[in-house]
Amino acid sequence: MTDIEKIHLLMVDDEEKFLHALTERLKLKFFDITPVTNGEDAIAVAQKAQFDVAVVDLQMPGIDGVELLKILKKSHRFLEIIILSGHATIDTAVDCTKLGAFKVLEKPCSFDKLVETITEAYESRMKKKFEKDIDRMKKIQSLAFGQSPLGILRELKKMDDNQK
Amino acid sequence: MNQHTIDLVNKQGLQFFGSVNASISHELKNIFAIISETAGFLNDLTQLSKQGKKFELSLLENCSNSIAEEIERGFDTIRQMNQFAHSVDHPIKETSIPDTLTLAVKLTGFLSYTKKTQIDASAADITVLTSPFLLQNLIYRTLCAVYKSMDTKDTLNIFFHEKDPDTVSLTFSWGSPLALKEFPDQHTTDVADALGAVISISDNSLDLTVGRANDSLSAALTGKKR
């Protein structure tokens, strides 16, 4: 697998040993992983680099998993977020799904199940992006008719702003 | 203490018991998750070795150390769970203040918003004749309220002393002035009333004053009068 094909994964968990062991295992599966131990760092790295999927713990000091889910979904609309927590209940699973989580997994979770879920989340992201790109192409084509070059640029900027 | 108060405290006691057990089970899940992933990583390394691929031997040592540490953490957690479970064995008994404080600090340590805490180790043991479970409940709720309001970098210091022959004072103090959020709530007030405890709060500290003995609580919980 080349670097381009690697799934870029953001892992957020305050249990450092868990984070370390899981990161080492996922690296062997050719994932490109950025591990962080809190919500504040997760927001900071997500602003600098592009991630395909984030795996987020629920209970963390400072910004908790639910708050982080809201923030990341707001600023990175195509990022798929998997909640992986020992504190997951049916209620939190429903709440997180409503807030846009791809799936809620309970710790301890089988490694194969986690890898499968990350892969599904990546596929979901690519599908959404592809559909958005098709939609964008159609809009660009329709803009080309009856608009001045400056008008087309303005409309493109508006579209890009809406996609952030 | 009337029947209504006893019923109320019993119901809230059950909720408290449930919430502490939930936090313990979450802690155990975390421990099992670490052991599971570390054992899985060891297995991955074994497969790499079988394929003739080289890796740092220190990785193996780190994995086995990590598993050993997590097993010890698990034992500690089970010990605290056991100690907490036994706090309902006797409705009223001579209860050690430092032991109750230590257990409450350990149990709240499983919560994500816990803060660094120091209990005065120099004080001599003090006991009160009370309900160990309700006292644990009151201290736990106090710690939760203080932790939720405290700054992340702040440290909570806990002192206790015999205020007079009849009462014991527990002082929780922190560095930066803060206003406790919604404390004491009705639940805490009910438990404090049942224990005959008085809560007083200032910007930098909170005092719990507890009687050395509580005749009405003893009579209500055991049906016996002293």
PDB file of C-alpha atoms in Angstrom, chain A residues 6 16 18 28 38 40 47-48 58 63-64 83-85 87 90-91 96 101 107 126 133 135 144 150 159:
ATOM      1  CA  LYS A   6      -3.147   4.788   3.325  1.00  0.00           C
ATOM      2  CA  GLU A  16      -2.040   6.443  26.827  1.00  0.00           C
ATOM      3  CA  PHE A  18      -4.281   1.818  25.038  1.00  0.00           C
ATOM      4  CA  LEU A  28       1.198  -2.805  10.965  1.00  0.00           C
ATOM      5  CA  ASN A  38      -7.111  14.903  24.469  1.00  0.00           C
ATOM      6  CA  GLU A  40      -7.868  20.081  22.434  1.00  0.00           C
ATOM      7  CA  GLN A  47      -6.798  21.939  11.525  1.00  0.00           C
ATOM      8  CA  LYS A  48      -3.298  21.237  10.211  1.00  0.00           C
ATOM      9  CA  LEU A  58     -15.995   9.483  25.132  1.00  0.00           C
ATOM     10  CA  ILE A  63     -13.224  18.502  25.894  1.00  0.00           C
ATOM     11  CA  ASP A  64     -15.070  15.187  26.080  1.00  0.00           C
ATOM     12  CA  ILE A  83     -16.724   6.451  19.000  1.00  0.00           C
ATOM     13  CA  LEU A  84     -14.738   3.797  20.901  1.00  0.00           C
ATOM     14  CA  SER A  85     -15.412   3.905  24.615  1.00  0.00           C
ATOM     15  CA  HIS A  87     -18.519   4.385  28.800  1.00  0.00           C
ATOM     16  CA  ILE A  90     -27.454   2.678  24.407  1.00  0.00           C
ATOM     17  CA  ASP A  91     -28.385   6.303  25.170  1.00  0.00           C
ATOM     18  CA  CYS A  96     -23.656  10.185  19.142  1.00  0.00           C
ATOM     19  CA  ALA A 101     -20.940   9.502  14.490  1.00  0.00           C
ATOM     20  CA  LYS A 107     -14.271  -1.180  24.682  1.00  0.00           C
ATOM     21  CA  MET A 126     -15.010   8.450  -0.146  1.00  0.00           C
ATOM     22  CA  ASP A 133     -17.579  16.163  -6.419  1.00  0.00           C
ATOM     23  CA  ASP A 135     -22.588  17.593  -7.655  1.00  0.00           C
ATOM     24  CA  ALA A 144     -20.337  28.448 -17.162  1.00  0.00           C
ATOM     25  CA  LEU A 150     -15.442  37.249 -12.464  1.00  0.00           C
ATOM     26  CA  MET A 159     -19.230  26.916  -3.197  1.00  0.00           C
TER      27      MET A 159
END
